[in-house]
mmCIF file of C-alpha atoms and ligand atoms in Angstrom:
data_model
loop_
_atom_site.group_PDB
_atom_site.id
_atom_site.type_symbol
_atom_site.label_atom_id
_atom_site.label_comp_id
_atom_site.label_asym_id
_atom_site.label_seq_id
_atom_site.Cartn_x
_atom_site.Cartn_y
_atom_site.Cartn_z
ATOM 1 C CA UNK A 1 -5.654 32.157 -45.825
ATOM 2 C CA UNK A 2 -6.569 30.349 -49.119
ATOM 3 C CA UNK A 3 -9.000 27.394 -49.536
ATOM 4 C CA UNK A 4 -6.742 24.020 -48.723
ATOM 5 C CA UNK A 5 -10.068 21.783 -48.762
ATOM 6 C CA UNK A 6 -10.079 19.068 -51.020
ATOM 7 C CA UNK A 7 -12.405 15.827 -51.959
ATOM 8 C CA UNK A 8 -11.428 12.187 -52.474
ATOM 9 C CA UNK A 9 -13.972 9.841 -52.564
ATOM 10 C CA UNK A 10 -16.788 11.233 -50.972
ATOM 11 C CA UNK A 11 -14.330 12.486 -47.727
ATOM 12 C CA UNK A 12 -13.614 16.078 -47.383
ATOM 13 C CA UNK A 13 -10.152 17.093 -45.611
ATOM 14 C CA UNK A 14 -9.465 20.406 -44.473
ATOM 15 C CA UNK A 15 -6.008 20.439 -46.358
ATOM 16 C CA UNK A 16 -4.648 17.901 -48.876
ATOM 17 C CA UNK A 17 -1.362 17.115 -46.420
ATOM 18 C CA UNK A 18 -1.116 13.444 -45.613
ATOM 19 C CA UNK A 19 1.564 10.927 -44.051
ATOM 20 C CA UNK A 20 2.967 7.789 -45.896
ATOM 21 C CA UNK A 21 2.026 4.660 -44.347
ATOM 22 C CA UNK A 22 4.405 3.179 -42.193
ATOM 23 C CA UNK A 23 6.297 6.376 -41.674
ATOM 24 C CA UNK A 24 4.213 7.688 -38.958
ATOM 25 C CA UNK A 25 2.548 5.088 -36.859
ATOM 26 C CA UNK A 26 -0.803 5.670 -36.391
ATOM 27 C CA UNK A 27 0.552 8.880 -35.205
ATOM 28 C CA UNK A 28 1.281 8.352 -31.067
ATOM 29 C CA UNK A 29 5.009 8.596 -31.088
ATOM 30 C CA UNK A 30 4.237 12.045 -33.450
ATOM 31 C CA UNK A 31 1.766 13.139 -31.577
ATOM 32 C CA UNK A 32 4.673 14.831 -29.312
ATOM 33 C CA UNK A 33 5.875 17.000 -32.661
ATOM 34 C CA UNK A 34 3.436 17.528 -34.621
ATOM 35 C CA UNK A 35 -0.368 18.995 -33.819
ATOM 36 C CA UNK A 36 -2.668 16.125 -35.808
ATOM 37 C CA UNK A 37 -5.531 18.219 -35.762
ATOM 38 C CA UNK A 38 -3.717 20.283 -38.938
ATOM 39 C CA UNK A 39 -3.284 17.414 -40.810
ATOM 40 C CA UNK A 40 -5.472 16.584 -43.532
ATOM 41 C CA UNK A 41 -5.314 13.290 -42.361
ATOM 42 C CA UNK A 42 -3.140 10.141 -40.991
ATOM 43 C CA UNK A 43 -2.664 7.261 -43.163
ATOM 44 C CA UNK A 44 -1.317 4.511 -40.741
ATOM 45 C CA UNK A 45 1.145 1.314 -40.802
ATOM 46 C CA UNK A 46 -0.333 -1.182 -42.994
ATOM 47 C CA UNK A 47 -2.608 -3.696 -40.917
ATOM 48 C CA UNK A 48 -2.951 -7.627 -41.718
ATOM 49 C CA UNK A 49 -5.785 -9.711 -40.581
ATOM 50 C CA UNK A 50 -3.100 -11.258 -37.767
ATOM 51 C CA UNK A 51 0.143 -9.706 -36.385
ATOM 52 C CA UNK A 52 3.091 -9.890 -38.897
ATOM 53 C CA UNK A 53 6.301 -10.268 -36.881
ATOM 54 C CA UNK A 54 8.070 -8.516 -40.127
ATOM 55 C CA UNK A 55 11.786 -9.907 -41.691
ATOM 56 C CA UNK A 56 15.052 -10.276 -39.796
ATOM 57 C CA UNK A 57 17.241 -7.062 -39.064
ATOM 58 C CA UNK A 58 18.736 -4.860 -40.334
ATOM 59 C CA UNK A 59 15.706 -4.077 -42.257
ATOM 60 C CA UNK A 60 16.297 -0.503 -42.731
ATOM 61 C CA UNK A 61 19.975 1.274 -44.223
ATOM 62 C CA UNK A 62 20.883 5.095 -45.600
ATOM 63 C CA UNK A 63 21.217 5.657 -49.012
ATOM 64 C CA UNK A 64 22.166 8.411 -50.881
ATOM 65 C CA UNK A 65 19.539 10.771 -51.282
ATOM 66 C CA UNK A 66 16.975 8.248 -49.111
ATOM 67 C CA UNK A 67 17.035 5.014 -47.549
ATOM 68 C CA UNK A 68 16.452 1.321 -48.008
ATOM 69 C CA UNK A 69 13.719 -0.758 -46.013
ATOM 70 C CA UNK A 70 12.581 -4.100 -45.850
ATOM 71 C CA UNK A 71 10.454 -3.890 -42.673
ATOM 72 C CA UNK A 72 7.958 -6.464 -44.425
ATOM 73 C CA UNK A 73 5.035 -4.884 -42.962
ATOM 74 C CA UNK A 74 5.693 -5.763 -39.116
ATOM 75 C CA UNK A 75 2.302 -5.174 -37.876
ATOM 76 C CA UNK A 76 -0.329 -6.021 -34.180
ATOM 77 C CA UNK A 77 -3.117 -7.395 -36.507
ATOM 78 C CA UNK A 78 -6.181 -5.709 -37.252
ATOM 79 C CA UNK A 79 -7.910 -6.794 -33.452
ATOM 80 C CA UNK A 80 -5.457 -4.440 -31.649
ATOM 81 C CA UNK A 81 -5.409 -1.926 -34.225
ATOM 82 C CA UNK A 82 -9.321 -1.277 -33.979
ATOM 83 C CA UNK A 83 -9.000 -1.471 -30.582
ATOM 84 C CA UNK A 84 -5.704 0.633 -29.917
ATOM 85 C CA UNK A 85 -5.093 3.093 -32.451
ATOM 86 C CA UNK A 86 -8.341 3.890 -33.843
ATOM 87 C CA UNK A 87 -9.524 5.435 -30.440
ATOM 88 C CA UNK A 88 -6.337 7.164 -30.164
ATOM 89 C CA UNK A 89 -6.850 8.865 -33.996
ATOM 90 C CA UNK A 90 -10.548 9.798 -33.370
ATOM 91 C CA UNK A 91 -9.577 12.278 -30.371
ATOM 92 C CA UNK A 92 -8.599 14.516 -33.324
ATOM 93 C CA UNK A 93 -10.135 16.876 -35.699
ATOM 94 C CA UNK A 94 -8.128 14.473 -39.077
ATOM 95 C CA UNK A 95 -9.586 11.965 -41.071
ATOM 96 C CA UNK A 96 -7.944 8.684 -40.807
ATOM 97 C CA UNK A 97 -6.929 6.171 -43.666
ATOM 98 C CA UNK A 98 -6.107 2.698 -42.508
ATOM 99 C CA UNK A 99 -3.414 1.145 -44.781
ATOM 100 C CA UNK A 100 -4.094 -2.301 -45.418
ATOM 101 C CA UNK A 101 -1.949 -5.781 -46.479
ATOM 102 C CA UNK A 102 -2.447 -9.223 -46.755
ATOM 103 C CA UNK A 103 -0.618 -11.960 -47.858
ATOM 104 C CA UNK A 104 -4.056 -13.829 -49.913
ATOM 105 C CA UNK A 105 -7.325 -12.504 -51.395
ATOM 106 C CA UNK A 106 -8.852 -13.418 -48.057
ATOM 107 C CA UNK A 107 -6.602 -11.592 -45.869
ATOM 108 C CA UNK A 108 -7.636 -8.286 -47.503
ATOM 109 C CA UNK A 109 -11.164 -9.469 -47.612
ATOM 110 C CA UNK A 110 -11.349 -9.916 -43.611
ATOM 111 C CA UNK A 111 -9.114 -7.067 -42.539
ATOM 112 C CA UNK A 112 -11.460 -4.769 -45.043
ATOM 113 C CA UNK A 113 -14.815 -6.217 -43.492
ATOM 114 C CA UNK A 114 -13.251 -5.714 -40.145
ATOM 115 C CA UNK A 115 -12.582 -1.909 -41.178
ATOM 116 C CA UNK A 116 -15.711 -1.197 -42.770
ATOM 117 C CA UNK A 117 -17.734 -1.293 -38.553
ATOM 118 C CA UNK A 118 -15.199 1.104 -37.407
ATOM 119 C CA UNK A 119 -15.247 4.959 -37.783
ATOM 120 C CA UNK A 120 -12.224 5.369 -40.316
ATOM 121 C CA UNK A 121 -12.174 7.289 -43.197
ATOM 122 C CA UNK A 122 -11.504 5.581 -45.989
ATOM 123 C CA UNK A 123 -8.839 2.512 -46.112
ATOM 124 C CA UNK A 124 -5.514 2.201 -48.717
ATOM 125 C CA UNK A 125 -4.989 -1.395 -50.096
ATOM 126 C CA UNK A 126 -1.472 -1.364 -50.104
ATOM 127 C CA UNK A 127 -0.717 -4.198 -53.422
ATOM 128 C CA UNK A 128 3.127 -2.422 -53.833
ATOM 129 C CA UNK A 129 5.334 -3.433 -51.110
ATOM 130 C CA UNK A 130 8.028 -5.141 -52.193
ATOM 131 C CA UNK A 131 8.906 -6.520 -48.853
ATOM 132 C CA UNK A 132 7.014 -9.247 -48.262
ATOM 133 C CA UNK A 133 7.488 -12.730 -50.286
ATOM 134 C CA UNK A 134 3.546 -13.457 -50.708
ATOM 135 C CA UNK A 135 0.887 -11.349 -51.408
ATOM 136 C CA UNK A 136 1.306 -7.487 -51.427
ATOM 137 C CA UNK A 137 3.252 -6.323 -54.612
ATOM 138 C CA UNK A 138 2.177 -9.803 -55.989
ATOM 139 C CA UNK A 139 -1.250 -8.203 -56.517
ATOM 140 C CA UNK A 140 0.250 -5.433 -57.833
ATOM 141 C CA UNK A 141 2.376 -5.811 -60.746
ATOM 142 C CA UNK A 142 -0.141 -7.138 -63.831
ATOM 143 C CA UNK A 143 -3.197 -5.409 -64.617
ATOM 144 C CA UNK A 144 -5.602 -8.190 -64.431
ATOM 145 C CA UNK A 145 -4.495 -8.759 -60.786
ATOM 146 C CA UNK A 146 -5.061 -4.780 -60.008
ATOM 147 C CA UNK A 147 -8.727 -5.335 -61.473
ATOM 148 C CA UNK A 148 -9.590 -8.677 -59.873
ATOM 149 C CA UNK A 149 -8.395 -7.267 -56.544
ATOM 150 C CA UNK A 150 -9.701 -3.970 -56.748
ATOM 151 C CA UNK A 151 -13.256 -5.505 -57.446
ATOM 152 C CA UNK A 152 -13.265 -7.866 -54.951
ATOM 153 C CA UNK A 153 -12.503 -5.678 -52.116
ATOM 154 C CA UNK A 154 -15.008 -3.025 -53.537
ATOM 155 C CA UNK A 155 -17.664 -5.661 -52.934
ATOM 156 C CA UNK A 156 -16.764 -6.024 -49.320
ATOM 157 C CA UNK A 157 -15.203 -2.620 -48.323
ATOM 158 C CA UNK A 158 -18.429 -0.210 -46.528
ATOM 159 C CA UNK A 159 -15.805 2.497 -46.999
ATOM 160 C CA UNK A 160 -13.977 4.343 -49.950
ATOM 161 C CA UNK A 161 -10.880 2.585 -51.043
ATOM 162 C CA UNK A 162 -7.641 3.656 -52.372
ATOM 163 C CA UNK A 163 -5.129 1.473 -54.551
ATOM 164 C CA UNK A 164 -1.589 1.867 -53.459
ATOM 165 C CA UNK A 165 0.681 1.227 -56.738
ATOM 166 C CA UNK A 166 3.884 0.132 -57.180
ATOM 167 C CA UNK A 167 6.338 2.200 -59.205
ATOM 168 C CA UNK A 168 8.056 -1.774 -60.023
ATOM 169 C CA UNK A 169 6.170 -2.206 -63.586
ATOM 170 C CA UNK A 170 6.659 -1.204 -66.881
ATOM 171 C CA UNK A 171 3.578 0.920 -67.378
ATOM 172 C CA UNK A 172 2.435 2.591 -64.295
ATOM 173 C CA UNK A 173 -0.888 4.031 -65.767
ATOM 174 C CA UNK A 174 -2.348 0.184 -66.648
ATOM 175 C CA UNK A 175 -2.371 -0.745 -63.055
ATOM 176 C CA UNK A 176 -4.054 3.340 -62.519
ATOM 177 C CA UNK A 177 -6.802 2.465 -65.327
ATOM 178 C CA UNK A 178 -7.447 -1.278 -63.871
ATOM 179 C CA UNK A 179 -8.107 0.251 -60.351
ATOM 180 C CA UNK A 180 -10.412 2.959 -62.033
ATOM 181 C CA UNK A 181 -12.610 0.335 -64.064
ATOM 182 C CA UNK A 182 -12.690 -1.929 -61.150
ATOM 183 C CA UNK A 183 -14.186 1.148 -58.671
ATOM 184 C CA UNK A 184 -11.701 2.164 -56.790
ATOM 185 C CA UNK A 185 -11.969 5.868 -55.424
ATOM 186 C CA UNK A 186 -8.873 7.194 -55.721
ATOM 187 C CA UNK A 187 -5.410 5.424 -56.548
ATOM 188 C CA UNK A 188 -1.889 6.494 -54.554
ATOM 189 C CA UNK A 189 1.819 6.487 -55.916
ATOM 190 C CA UNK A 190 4.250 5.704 -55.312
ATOM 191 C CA UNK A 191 5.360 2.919 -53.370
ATOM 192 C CA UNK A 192 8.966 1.869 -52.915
ATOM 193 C CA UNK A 193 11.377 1.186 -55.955
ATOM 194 C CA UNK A 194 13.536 -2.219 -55.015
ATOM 195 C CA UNK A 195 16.762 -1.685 -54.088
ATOM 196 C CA UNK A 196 19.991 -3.022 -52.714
ATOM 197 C CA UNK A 197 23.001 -1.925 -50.804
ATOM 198 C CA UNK A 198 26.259 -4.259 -50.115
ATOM 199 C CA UNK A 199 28.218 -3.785 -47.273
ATOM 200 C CA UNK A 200 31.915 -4.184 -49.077
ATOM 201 C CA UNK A 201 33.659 -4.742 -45.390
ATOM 202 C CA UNK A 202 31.606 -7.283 -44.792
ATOM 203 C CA UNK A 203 31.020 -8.272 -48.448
ATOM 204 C CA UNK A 204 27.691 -9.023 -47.554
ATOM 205 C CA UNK A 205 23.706 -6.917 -47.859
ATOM 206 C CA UNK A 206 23.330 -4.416 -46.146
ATOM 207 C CA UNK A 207 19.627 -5.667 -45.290
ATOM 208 C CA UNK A 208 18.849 -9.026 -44.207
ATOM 209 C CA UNK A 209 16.818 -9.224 -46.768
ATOM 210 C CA UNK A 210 19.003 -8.571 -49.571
ATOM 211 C CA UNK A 211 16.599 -6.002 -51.360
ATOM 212 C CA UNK A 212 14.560 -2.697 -49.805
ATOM 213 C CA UNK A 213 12.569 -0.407 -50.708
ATOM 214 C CA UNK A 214 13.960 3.173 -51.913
ATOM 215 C CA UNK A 215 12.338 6.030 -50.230
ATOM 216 C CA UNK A 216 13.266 9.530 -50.121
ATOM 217 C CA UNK A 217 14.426 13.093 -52.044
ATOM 218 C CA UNK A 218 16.763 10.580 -54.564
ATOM 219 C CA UNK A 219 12.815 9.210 -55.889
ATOM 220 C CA UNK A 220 10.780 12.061 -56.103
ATOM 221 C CA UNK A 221 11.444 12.983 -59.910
ATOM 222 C CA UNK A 222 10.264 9.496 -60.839
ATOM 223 C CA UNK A 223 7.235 10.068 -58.509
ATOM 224 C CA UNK A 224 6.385 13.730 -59.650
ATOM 225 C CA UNK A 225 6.419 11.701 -63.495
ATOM 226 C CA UNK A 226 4.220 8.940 -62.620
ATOM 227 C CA UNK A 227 1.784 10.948 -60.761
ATOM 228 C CA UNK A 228 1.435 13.187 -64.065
ATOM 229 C CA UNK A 229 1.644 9.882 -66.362
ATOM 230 C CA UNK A 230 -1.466 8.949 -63.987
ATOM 231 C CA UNK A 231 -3.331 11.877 -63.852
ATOM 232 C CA UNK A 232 -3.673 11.888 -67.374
ATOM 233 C CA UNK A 233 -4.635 8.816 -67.326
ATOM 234 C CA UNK A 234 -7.809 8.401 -65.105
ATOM 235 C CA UNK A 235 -10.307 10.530 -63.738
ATOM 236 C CA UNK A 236 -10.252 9.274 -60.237
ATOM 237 C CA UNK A 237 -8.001 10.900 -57.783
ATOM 238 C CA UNK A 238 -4.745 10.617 -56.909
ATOM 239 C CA UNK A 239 -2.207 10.918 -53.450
ATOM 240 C CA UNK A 240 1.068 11.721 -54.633
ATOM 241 C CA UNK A 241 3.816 10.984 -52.914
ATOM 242 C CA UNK A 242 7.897 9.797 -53.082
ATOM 243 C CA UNK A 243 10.426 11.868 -51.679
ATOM 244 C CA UNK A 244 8.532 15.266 -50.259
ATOM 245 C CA UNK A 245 10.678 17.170 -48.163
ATOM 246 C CA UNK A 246 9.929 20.536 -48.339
ATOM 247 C CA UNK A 247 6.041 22.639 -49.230
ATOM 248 C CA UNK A 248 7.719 23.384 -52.588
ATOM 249 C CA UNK A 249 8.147 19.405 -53.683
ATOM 250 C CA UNK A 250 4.168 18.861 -52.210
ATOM 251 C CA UNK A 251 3.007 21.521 -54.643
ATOM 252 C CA UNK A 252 5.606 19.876 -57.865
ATOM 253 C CA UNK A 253 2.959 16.690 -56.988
ATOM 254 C CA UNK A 254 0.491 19.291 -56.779
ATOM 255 C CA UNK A 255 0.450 20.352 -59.966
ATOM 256 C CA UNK A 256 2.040 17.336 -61.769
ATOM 257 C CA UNK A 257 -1.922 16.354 -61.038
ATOM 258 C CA UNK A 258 -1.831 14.994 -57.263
ATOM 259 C CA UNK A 259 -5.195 16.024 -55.196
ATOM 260 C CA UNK A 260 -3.266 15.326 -52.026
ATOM 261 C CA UNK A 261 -0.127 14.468 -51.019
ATOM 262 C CA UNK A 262 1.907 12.565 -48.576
ATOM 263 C CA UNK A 263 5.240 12.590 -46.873
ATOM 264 C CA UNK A 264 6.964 9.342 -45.920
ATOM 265 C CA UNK A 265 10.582 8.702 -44.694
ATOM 266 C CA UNK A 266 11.167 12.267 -45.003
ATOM 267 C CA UNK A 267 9.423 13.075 -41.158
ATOM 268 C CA UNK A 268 12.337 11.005 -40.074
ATOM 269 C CA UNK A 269 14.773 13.470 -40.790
ATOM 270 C CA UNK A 270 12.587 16.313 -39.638
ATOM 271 C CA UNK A 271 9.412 15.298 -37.657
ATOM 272 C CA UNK A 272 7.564 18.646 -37.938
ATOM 273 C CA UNK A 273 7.371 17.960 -41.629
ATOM 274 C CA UNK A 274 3.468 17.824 -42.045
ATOM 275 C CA UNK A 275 2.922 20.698 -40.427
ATOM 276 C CA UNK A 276 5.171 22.800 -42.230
ATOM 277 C CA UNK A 277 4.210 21.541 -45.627
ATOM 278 C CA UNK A 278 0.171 22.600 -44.649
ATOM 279 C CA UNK A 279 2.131 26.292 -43.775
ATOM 280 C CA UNK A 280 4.083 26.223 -46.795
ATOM 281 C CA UNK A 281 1.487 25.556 -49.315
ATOM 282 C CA UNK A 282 -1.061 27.749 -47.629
ATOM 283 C CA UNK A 283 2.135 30.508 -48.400
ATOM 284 C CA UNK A 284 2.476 29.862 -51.785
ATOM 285 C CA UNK A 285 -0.869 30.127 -52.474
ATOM 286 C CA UNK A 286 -1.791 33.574 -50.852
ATOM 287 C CA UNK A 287 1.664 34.699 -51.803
ATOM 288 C CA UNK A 288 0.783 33.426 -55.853
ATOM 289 C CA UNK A 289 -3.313 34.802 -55.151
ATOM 290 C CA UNK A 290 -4.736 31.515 -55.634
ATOM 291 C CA UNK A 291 -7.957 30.928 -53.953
ATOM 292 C CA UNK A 292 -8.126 27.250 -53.663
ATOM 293 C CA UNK A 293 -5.288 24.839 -53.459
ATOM 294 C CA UNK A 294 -7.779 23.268 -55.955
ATOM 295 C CA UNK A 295 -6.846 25.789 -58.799
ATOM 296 C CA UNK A 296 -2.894 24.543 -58.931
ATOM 297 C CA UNK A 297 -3.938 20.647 -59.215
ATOM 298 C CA UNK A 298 -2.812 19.336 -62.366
ATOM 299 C CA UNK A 299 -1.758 22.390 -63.406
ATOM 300 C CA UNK A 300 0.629 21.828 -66.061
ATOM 301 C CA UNK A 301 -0.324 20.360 -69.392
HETATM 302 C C1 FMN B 1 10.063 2.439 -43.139
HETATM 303 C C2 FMN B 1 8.969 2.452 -44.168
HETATM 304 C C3 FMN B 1 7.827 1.683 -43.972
HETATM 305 C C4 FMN B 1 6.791 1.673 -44.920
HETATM 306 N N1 FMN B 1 5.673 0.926 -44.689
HETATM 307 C C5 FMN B 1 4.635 0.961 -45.583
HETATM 308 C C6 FMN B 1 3.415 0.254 -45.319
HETATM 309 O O1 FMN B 1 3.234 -0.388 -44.274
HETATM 310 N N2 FMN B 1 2.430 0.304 -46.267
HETATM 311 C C7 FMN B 1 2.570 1.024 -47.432
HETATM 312 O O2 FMN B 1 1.636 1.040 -48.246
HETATM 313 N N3 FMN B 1 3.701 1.741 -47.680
HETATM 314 C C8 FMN B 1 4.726 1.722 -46.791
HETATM 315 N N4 FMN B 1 5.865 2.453 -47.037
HETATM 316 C C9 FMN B 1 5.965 3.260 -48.280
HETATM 317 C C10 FMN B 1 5.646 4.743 -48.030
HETATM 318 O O3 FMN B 1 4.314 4.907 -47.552
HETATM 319 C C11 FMN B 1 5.840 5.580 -49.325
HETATM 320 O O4 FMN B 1 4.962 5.103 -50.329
HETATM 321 C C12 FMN B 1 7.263 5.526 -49.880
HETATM 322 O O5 FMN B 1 8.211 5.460 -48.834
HETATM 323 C C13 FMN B 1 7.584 6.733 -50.778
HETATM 324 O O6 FMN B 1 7.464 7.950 -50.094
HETATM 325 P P1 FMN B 1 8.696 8.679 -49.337
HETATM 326 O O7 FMN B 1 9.842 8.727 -50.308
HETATM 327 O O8 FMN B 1 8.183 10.045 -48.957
HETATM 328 O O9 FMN B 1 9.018 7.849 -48.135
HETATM 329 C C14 FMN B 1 6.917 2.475 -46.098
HETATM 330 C C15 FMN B 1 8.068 3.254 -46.277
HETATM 331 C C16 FMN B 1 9.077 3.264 -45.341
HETATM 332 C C17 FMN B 1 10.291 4.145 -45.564
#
């Protein structure tokens, strides 16, 4: 067995395997596949300061090599979430990161003060989905917008926070460096790329909402490059993440510069995912005599 521990932000996890937010729940309906206790930790759906009721169907379509979404962050509101799935999380040995969106400055502002008396871990500002028509990626797409944001919610957050960028801007590594000078604790890419799909019997979108989200295998080169553009970029550390599928695309992220990693619309297609990436890099290592998973991060130069 080799060393899978790893640090962000103050938090230790036993291994640096993660789910995406909003790919997993808060973990109930996985709870019947996969063992949470091996996880490094669950990142859950992101939560508003009131229920979202989310965009018209069909929100979600197969592409090629992934799929489109445009869920628009359906969500109970941050009341039932402390008081639902919080409880349910903390009857396992995995930290928990609650995923976080708001449509103003305020709305992250109470949902983070709100987080900040429970018992999570650390919480991921989510300022890349490009789902929603206020707020969210609107935060996240100009560098002076990362800072302002990432600052504010520093003031009021009692826990370590992590940026959530969007892959939708020219330079990926100004929004990294804004969320670094403003104090953020760690930074994760990548969110969705925007998308569409047209139905040509119909001649109309696939998605209700014209545009979605690209997740999946078809995104993971771009994700692999902008977590190594990153990593270069800032010191503070970084969940990788975009397309993982297997233990050997968790260690590309791995050593593109990623201190953890997380897999997304991927458990969809196989729900045991998770578990089998903690096996697979845990193989690799002892299999390559590497100590600590530490040693491979940001391995190539
Ligand atoms: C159905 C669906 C819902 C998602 N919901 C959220 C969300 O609520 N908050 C968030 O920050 N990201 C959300 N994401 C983005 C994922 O967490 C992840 O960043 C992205 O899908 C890329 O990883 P993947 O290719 O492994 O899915 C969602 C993705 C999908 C497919």
């Amino acid at each position: 067995m080799s060393n899978l521990n790893i640090t962000i932000g103050g938090v230790e996890f036993k291994n640096p395997v993660m789910t995406a937010s909003g790919t997993f729940g808060s973990g109930m309906e996985y709870g019947e596949f996969v063992d949470l206790n091996r996880l490094g930790a669950v990142v859950t759906k992101g939560v508003a300061n009131v229920p979202w009721p989310g965009n018209p169907t069909p929100r979600v379509t197969e592409v090629y090599g992934g799929m489109l979404n445009a869920i628009g962050l359906q969500n109970p509101g941050v009341d039932v979430f402390i008081k639902r799935d919080i409880p349910f999380l903390r009857q396992f040995d995995t930290k928990i990161i609650a995923n976080v969106c708001g449509k103003s400055v305020e709305d992250y502002i109470e949902v983070v003060e709100k987080l900040s008396d429970t018992d999570i871990d650390m919480m991921e500002i989510n300022i890349s989905c490009p789902n929603v028509k206020e707020g969210a990626i609107a935060f996240g797409q100009k560098a002076d917008s990362v800072y302002n944001i990432t600052d504010v919610l520093k003031k009021h957050s009692r826990k370590p926070i992590i940026m959530k960028l969007s892959p939708n801007v020219t330079d990926i590594t100004e929004m990294a460096k804004a969320s670094e000078a403003a104090g953020a604790d760690a930074i994760s890419l990548i969110n969705t790329i925007t998308g569409m799909k047209i139905d040509i019997e119909r001649r109309r979108f696939a998605l209700a909402n014209k545009t979605g989200g690209m997740s999946g295998p078809a995104i993971k080169p771009i994700a692999v490059r902008m977590v190594y553009q990153c990593a270069r970029a800032v010191n503070i550390p970084i969940i990788g993440m975009g397309g993982i599928a297997s233990s050997e695309d968790a260690i590309e992220f791995l050593m593109a510069g990623a201190t953890a990693v997380a897999a997304g619309a991927m458990n969809f297609v196989n729900p045991y995912l998770t578990e089998e990436l903690v096996d697979g890099i845990d193989r690799f290592l002892d299999s390559h005599n590497v100590p600590s998973v530490n040693d491979i991060i940001g391995c190539v130069d």
